[in-house]
PDB file of C-alpha atoms in Angstrom:
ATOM      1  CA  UNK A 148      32.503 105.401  -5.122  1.00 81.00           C
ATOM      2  CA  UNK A 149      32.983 101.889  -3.578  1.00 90.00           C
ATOM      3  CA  UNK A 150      33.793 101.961   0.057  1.00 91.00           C
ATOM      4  CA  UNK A 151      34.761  98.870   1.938  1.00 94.00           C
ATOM      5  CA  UNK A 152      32.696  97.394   4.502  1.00 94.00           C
ATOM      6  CA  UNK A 153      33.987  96.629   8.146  1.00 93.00           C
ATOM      7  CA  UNK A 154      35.609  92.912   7.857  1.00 94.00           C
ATOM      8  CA  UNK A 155      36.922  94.369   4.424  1.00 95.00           C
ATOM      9  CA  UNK A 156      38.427  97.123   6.199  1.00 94.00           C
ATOM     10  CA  UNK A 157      40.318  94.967   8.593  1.00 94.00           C
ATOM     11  CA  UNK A 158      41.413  93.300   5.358  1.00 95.00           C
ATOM     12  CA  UNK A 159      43.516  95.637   4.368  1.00 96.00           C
ATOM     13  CA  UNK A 160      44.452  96.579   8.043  1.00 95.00           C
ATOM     14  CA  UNK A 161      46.324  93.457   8.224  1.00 96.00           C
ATOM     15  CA  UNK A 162      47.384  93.502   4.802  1.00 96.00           C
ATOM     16  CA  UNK A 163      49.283  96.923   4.965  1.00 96.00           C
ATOM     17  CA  UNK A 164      50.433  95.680   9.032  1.00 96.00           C
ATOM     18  CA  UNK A 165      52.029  92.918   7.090  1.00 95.00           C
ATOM     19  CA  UNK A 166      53.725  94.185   4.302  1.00 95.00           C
ATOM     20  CA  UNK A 167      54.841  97.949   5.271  1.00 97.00           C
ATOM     21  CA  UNK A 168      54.364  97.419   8.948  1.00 97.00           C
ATOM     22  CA  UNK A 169      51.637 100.208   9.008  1.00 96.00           C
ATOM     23  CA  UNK A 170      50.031 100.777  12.130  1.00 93.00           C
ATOM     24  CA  UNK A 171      46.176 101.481  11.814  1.00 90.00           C
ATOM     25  CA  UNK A 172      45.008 101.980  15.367  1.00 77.00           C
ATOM     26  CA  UNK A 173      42.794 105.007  13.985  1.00 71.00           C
ATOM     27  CA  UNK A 174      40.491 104.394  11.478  1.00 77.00           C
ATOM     28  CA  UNK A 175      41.723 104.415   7.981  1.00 85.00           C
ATOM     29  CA  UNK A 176      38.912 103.292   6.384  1.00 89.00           C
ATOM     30  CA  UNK A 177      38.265 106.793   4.680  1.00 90.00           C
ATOM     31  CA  UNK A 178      41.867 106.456   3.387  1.00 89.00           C
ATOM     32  CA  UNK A 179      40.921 103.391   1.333  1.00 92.00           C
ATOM     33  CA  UNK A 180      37.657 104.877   0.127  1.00 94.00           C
ATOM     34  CA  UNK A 181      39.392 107.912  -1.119  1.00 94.00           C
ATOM     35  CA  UNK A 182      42.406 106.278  -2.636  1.00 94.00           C
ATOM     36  CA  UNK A 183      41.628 103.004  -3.434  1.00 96.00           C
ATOM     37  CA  UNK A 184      38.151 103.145  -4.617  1.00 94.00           C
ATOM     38  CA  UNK A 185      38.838 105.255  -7.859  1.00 95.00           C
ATOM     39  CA  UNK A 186      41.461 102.025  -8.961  1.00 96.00           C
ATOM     40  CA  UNK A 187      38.840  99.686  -8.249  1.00 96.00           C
ATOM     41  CA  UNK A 188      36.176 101.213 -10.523  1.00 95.00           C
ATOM     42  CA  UNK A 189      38.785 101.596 -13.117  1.00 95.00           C
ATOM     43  CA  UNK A 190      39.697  97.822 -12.423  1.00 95.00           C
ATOM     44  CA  UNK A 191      36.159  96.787 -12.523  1.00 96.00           C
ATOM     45  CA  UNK A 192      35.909  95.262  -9.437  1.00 96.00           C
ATOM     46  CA  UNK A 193      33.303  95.541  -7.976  1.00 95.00           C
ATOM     47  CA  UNK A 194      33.981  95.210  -4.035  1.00 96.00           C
ATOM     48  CA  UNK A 195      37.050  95.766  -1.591  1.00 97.00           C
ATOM     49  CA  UNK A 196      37.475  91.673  -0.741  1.00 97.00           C
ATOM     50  CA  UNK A 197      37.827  90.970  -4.777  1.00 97.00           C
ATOM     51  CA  UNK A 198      40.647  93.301  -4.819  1.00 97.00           C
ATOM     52  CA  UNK A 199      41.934  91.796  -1.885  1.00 96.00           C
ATOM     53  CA  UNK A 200      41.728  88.368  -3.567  1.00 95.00           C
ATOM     54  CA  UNK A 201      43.634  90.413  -6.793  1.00 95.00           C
ATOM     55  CA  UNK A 202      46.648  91.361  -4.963  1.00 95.00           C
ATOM     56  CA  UNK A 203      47.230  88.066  -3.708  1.00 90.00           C
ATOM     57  CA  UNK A 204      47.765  86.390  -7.084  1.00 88.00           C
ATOM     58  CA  UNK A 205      50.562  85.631  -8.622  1.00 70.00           C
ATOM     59  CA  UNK A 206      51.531  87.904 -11.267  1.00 74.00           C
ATOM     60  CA  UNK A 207      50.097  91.210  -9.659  1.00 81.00           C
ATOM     61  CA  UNK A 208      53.195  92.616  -8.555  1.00 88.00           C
ATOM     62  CA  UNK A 209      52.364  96.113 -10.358  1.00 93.00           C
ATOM     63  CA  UNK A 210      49.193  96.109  -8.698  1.00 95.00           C
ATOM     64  CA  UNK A 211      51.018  95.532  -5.333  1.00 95.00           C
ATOM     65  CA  UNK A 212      53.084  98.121  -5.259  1.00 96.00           C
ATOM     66  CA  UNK A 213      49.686 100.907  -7.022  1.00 97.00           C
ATOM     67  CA  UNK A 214      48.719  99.636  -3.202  1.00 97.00           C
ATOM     68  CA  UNK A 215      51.518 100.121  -1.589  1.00 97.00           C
ATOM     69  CA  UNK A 216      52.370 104.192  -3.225  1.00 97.00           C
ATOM     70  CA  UNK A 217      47.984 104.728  -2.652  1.00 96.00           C
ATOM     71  CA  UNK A 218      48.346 103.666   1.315  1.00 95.00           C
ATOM     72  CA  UNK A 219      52.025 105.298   2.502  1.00 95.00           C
ATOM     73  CA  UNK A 220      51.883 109.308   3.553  1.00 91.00           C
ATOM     74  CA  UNK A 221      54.198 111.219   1.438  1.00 93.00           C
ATOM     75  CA  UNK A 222      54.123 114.653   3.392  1.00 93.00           C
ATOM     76  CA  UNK A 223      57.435 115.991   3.233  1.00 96.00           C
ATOM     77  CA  UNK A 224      59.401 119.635   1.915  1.00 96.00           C
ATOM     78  CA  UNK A 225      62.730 121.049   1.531  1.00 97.00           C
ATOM     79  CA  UNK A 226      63.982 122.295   5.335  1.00 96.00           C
ATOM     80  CA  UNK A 227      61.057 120.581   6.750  1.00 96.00           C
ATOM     81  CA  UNK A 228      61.602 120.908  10.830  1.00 95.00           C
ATOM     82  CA  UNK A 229      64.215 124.129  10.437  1.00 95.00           C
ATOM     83  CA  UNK A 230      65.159 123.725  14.077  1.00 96.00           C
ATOM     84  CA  UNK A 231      66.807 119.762  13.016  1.00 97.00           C
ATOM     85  CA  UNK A 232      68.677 121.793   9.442  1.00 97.00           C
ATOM     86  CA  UNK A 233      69.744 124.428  11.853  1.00 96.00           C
ATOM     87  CA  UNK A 234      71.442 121.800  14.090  1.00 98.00           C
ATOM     88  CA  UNK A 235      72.770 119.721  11.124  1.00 98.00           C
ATOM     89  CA  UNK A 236      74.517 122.616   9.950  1.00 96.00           C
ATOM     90  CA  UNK A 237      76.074 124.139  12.908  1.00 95.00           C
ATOM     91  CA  UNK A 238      76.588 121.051  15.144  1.00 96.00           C
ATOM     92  CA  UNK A 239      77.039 117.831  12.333  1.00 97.00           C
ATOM     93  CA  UNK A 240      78.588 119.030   9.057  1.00 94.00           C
ATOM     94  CA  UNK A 241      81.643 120.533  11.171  1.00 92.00           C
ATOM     95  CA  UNK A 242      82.168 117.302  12.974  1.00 92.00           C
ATOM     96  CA  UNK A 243      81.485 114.927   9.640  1.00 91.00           C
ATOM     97  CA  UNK A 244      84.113 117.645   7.649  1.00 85.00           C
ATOM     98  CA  UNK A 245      86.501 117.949  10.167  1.00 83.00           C
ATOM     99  CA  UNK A 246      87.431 114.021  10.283  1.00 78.00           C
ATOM    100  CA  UNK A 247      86.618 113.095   6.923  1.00 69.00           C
ATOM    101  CA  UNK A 248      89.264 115.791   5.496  1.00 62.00           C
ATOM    102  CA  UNK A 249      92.041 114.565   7.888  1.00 60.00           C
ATOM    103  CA  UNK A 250      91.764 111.145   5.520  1.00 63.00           C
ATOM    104  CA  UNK A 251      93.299 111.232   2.280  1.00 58.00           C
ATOM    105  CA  UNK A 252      90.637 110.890  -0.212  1.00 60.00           C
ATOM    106  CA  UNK A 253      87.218 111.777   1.981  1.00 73.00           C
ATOM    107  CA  UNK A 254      83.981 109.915   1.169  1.00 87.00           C
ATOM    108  CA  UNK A 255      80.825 111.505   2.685  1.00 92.00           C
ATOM    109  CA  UNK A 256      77.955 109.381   2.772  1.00 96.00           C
ATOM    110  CA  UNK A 257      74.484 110.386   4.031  1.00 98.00           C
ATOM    111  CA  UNK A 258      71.312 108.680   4.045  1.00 98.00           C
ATOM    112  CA  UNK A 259      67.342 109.589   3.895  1.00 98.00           C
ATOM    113  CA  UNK A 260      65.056 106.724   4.919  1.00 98.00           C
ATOM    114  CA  UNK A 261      61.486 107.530   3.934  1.00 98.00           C
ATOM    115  CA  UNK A 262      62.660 110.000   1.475  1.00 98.00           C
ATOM    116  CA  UNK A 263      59.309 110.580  -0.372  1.00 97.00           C
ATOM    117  CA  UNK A 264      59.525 112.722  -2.787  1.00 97.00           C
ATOM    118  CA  UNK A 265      63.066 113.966  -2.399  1.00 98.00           C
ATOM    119  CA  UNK A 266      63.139 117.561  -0.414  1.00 98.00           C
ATOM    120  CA  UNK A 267      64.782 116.022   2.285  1.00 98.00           C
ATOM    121  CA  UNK A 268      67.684 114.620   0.383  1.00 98.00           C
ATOM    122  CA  UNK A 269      68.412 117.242  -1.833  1.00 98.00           C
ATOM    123  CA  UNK A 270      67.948 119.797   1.575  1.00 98.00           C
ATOM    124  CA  UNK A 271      70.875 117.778   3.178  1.00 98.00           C
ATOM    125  CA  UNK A 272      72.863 117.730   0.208  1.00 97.00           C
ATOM    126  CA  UNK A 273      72.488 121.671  -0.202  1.00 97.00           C
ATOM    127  CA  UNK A 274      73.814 122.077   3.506  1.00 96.00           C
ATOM    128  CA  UNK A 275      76.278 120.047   2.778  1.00 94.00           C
ATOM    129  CA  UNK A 276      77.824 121.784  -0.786  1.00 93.00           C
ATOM    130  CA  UNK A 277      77.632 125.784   1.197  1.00 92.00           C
ATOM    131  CA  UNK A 278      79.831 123.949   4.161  1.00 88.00           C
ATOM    132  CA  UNK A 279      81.990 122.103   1.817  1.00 83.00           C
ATOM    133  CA  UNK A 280      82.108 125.686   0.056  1.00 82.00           C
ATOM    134  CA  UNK A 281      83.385 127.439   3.213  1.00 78.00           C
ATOM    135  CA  UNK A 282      86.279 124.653   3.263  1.00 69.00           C
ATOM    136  CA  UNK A 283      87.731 124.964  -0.115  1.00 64.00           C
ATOM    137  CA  UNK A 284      90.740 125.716   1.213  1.00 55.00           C
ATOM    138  CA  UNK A 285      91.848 121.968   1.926  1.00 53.00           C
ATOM    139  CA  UNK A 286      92.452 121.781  -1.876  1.00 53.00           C
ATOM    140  CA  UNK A 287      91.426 117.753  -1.406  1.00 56.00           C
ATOM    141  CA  UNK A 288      89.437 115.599  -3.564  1.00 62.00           C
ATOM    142  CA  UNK A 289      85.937 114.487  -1.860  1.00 73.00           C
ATOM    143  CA  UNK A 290      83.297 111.923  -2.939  1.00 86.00           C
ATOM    144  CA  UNK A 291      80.080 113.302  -1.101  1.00 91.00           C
ATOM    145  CA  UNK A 292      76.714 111.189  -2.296  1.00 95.00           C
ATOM    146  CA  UNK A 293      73.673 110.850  -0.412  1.00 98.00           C
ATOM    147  CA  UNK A 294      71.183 107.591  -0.404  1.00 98.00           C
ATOM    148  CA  UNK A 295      67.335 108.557  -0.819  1.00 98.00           C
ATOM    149  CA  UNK A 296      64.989 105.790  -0.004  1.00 98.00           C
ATOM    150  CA  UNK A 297      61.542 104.965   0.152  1.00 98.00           C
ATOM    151  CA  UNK A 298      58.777 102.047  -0.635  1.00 98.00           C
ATOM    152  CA  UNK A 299      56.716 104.386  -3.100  1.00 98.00           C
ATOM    153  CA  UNK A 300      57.880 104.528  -6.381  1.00 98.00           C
ATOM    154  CA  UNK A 301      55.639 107.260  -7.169  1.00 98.00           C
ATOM    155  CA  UNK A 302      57.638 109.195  -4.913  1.00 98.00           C
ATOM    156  CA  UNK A 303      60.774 108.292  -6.127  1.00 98.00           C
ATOM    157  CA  UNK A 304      60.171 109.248  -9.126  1.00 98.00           C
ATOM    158  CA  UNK A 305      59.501 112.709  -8.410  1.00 97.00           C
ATOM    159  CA  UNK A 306      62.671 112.535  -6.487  1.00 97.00           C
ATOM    160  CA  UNK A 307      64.595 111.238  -9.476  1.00 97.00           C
ATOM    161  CA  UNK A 308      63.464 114.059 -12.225  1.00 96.00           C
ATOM    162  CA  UNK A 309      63.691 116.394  -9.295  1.00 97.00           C
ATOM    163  CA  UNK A 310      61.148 118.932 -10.778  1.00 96.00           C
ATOM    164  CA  UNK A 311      59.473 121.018  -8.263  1.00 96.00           C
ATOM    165  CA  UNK A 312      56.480 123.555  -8.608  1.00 94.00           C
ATOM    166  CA  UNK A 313      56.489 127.110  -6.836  1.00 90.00           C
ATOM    167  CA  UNK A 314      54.569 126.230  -3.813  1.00 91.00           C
ATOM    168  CA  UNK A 315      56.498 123.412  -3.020  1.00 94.00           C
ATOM    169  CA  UNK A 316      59.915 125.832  -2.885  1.00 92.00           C
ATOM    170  CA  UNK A 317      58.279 128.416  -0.777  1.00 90.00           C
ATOM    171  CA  UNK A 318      60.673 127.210   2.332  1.00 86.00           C
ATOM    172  CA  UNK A 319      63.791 126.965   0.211  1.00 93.00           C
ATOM    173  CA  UNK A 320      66.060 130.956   0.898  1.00 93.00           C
ATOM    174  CA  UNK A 321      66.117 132.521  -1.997  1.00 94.00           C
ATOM    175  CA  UNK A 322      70.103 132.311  -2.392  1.00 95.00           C
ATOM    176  CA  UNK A 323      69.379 128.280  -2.650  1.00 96.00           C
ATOM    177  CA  UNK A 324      66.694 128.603  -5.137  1.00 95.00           C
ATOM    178  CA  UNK A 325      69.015 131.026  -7.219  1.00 95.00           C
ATOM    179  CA  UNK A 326      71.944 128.648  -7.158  1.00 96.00           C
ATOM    180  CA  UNK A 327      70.646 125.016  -7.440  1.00 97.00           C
ATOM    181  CA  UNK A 328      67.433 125.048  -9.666  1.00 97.00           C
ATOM    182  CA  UNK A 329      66.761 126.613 -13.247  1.00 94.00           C
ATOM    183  CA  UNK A 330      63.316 127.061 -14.757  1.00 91.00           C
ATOM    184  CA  UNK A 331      61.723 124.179 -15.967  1.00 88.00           C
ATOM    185  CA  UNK A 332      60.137 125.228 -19.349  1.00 80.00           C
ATOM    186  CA  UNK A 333      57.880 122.794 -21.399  1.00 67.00           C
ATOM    187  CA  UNK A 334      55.904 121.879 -17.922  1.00 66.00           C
ATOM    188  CA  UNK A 335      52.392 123.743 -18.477  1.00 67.00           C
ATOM    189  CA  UNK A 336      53.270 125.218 -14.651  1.00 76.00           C
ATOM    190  CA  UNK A 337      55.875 127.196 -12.896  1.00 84.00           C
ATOM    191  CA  UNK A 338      58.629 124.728 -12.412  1.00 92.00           C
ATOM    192  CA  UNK A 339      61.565 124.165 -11.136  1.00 94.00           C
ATOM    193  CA  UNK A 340      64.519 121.232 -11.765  1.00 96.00           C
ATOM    194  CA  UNK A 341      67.567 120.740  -9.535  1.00 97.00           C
ATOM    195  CA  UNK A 342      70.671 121.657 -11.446  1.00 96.00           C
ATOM    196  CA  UNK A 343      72.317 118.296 -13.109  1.00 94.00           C
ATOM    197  CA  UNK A 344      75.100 118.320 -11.829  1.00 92.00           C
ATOM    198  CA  UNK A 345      73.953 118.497  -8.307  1.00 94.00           C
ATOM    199  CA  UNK A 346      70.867 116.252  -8.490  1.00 94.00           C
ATOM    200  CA  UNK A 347      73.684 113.543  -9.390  1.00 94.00           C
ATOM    201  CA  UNK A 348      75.223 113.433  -6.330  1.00 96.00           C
ATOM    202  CA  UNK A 349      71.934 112.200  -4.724  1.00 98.00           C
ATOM    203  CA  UNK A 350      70.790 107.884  -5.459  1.00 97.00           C
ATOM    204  CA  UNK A 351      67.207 106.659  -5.223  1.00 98.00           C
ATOM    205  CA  UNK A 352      66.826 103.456  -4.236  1.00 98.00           C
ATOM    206  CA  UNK A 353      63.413 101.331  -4.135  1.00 98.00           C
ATOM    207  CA  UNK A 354      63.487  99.245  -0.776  1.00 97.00           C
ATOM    208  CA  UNK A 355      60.884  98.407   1.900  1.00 97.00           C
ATOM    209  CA  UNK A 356      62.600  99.060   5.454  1.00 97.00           C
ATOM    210  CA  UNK A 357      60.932  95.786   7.057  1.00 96.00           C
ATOM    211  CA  UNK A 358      63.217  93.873   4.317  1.00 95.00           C
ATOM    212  CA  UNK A 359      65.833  91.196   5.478  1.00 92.00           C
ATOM    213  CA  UNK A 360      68.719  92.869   3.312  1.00 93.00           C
ATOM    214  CA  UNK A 361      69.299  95.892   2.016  1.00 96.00           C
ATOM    215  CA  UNK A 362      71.163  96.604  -1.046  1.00 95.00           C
ATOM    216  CA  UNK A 363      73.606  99.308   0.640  1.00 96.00           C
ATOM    217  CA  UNK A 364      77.412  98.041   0.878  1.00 93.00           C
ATOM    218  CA  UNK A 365      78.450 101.203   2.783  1.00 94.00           C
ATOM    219  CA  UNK A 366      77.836 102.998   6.122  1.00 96.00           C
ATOM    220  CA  UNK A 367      76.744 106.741   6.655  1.00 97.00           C
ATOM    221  CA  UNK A 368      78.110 109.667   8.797  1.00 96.00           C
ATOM    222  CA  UNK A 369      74.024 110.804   9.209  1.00 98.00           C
ATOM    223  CA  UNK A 370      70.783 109.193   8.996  1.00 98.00           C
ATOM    224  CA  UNK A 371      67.461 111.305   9.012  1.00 98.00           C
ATOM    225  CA  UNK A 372      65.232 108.738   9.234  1.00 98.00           C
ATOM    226  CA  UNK A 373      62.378 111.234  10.369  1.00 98.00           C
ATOM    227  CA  UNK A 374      58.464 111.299  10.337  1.00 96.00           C
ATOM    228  CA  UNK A 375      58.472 107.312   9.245  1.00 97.00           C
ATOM    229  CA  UNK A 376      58.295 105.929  13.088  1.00 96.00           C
ATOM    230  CA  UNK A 377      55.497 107.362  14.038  1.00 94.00           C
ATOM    231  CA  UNK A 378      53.567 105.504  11.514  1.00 95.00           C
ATOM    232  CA  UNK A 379      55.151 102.088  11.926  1.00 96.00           C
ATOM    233  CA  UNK A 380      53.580  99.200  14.408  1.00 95.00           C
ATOM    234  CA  UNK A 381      55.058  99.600  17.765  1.00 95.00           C
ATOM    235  CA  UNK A 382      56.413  96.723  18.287  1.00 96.00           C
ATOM    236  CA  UNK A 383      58.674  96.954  15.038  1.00 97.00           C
ATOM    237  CA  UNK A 384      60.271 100.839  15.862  1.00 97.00           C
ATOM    238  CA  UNK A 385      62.898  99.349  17.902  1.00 97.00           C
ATOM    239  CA  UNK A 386      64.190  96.918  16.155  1.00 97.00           C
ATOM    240  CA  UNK A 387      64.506  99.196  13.277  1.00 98.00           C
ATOM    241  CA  UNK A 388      65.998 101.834  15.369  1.00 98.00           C
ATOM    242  CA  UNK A 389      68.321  99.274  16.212  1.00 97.00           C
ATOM    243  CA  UNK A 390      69.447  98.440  12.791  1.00 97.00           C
ATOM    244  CA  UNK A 391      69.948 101.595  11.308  1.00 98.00           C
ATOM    245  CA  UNK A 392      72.436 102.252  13.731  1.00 97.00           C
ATOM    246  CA  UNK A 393      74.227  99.315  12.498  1.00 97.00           C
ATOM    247  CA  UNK A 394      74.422 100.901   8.938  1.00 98.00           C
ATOM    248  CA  UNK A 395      75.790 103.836  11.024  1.00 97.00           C
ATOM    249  CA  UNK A 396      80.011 105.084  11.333  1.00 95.00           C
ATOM    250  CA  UNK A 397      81.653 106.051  14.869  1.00 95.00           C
ATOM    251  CA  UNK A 398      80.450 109.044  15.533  1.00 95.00           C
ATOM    252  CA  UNK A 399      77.705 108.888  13.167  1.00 97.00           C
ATOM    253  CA  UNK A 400      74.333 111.021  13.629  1.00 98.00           C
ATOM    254  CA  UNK A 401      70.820 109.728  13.270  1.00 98.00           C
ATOM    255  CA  UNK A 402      67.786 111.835  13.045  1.00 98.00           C
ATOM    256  CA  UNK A 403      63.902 111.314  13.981  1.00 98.00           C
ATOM    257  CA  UNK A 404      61.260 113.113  13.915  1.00 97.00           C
ATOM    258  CA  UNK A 405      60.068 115.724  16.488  1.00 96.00           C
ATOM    259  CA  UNK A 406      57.317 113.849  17.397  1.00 96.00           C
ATOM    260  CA  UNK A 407      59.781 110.520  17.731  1.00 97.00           C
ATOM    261  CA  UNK A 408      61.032 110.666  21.010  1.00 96.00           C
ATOM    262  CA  UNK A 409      61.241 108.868  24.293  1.00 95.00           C
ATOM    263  CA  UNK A 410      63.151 106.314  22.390  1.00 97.00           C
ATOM    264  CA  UNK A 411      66.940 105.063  23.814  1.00 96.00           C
ATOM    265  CA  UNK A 412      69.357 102.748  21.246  1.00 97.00           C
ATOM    266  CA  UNK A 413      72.158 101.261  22.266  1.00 97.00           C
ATOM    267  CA  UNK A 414      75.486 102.278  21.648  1.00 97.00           C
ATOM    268  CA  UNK A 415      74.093 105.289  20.767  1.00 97.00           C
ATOM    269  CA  UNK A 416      74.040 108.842  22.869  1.00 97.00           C
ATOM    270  CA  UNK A 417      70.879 111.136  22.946  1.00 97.00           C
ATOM    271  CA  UNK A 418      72.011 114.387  22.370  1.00 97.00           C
ATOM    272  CA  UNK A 419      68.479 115.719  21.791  1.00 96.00           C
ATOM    273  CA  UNK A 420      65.056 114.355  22.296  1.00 96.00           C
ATOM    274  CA  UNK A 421      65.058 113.064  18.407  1.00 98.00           C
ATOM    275  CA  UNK A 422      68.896 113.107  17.863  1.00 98.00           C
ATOM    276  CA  UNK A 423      71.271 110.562  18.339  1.00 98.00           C
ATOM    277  CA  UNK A 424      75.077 110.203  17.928  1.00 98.00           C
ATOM    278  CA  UNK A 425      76.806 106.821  17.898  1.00 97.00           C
ATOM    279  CA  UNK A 426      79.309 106.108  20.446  1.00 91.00           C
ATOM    280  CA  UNK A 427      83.168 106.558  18.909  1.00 87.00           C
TER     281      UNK A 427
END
């Protein structure tokens, strides 16, 4: 297998600081051997600074973004953190009900930055049909929808056919798996497909976070924007931080990961170390 050689290493150090705002303090250099080097041997190149050179021509968009899915961590599952769920549910999904059914035709919008491979979005929209459930009684019309995002398209894709194998349900309660996913036959594995009508309500969108614009025209009652931070150069996490909550309503919730604290935005309250609620 080709592995890069020190200078090449910083490279793609800079490259991946530049484009995704990646922060490679730590050594990465095994990630590119182990993920990289297989595509250059199929490529035929023959050394880390000619594929360097390759991704800077014009025309190798493709071969950007195979760089971009091979380089960003995708670890994610459905109720990953319970603890943040459990407060979403008791704590958030009253609130975001309780004023969106005193207007007269309710849009609930929520949002999951760094959505990988879709658990998280499709967790949040779960919570969100069982309240809605438990409220049937208002007898109103709602539009609920929620915004999945993320730089790999790999990812998104998964996200987008939402097929999942066994393992990867093993957090979901049984009641869940029962009432939003049927078999997924034809696969060669135990699978799993959210139901159609459900995996509707949830929109991928392909979209790097360090972009100038965004192609969202609305604003969200919740963000998770969790586990993403942590990996981002320091110097850009505030800023960021700072411009979600822009894309967030009054009284809107934001969500980081566990890890993601000691952080303060403004106009926003800390209700817990990685939860925030904008100011009315």
């Amino acid at each position: 297998m080709i592995s890069p050689t020190e200078p090449e290493y910083l490279l793609f150090r800079d490259l991946a600081k530049q484009e995704l705002g990646l922060d490679w303090t730590r050594d990465k250099k095994y990630l590119l051997e182990t993920r990289l080097g297989p595509r250059l041997e199929h490529l035929g190149i023959s050394s880390f600074t000619a594929y360097h050179q390759h991704l800077q021509q014009l025309g190798s968009v493709d071969e950007k973004q195979y760089f971009h899915n091979a380089i960003t961590t995708t670890k994610t599952g459905f109720y990953r953190d319970k603890e943040d769920f459990a407060f979403f549910r008791k704590k958030v999904l009253p609130q975001v009900y309780a004023d969106d059914f005193a207007e007269s035709s309710p849009a609930i919008r929520f949002w999951s930055a760094g959505c990988s491979s879709g658990e998280e979005p499709f967790s949040l929209l779960f919570e969100a049909l069982e309240e809605l459930e438990q409220r049937r009684r208002y007898q109103k019309p709602f539009d609920l929808r929620i915004l999945g995002s993320d730089v790999n398209t790999d990812m998104l894709s998964i996200g987008e056919n939402a097929l999942y194998l066994d393992h990867q349900m093993e957090d979901l309660p049984e009641f869940i798996r029962e009432k939003y996913f049927r078999h997924a036959a034809g696969t060669g594995r135990t699978a799993y497909q959210v139901v159609s009508e459900v995996r509707s309500q949830v929109q991928y969108r392909h979209f790097n976070l360090l972009d100038r614009r965004y192609p969202i025209a609305t604003r969200f009652q919740v963000i998770f924007f969790r586990n993403v931070l942590y990996y981002l150069n320091r110097p850009l996490r505030q800023p960021l931080l700072n411009r979600l909550s822009d894309y967030l309503l009054p009284k809107g919730w934001l969500f980081l990961g566990n890890v993601e604290t000691g952080y303060s935005i403004p106009g926003m309250q800390k209700i817990h170390s990685n939860i925030f609620c904008k100011t009315p």
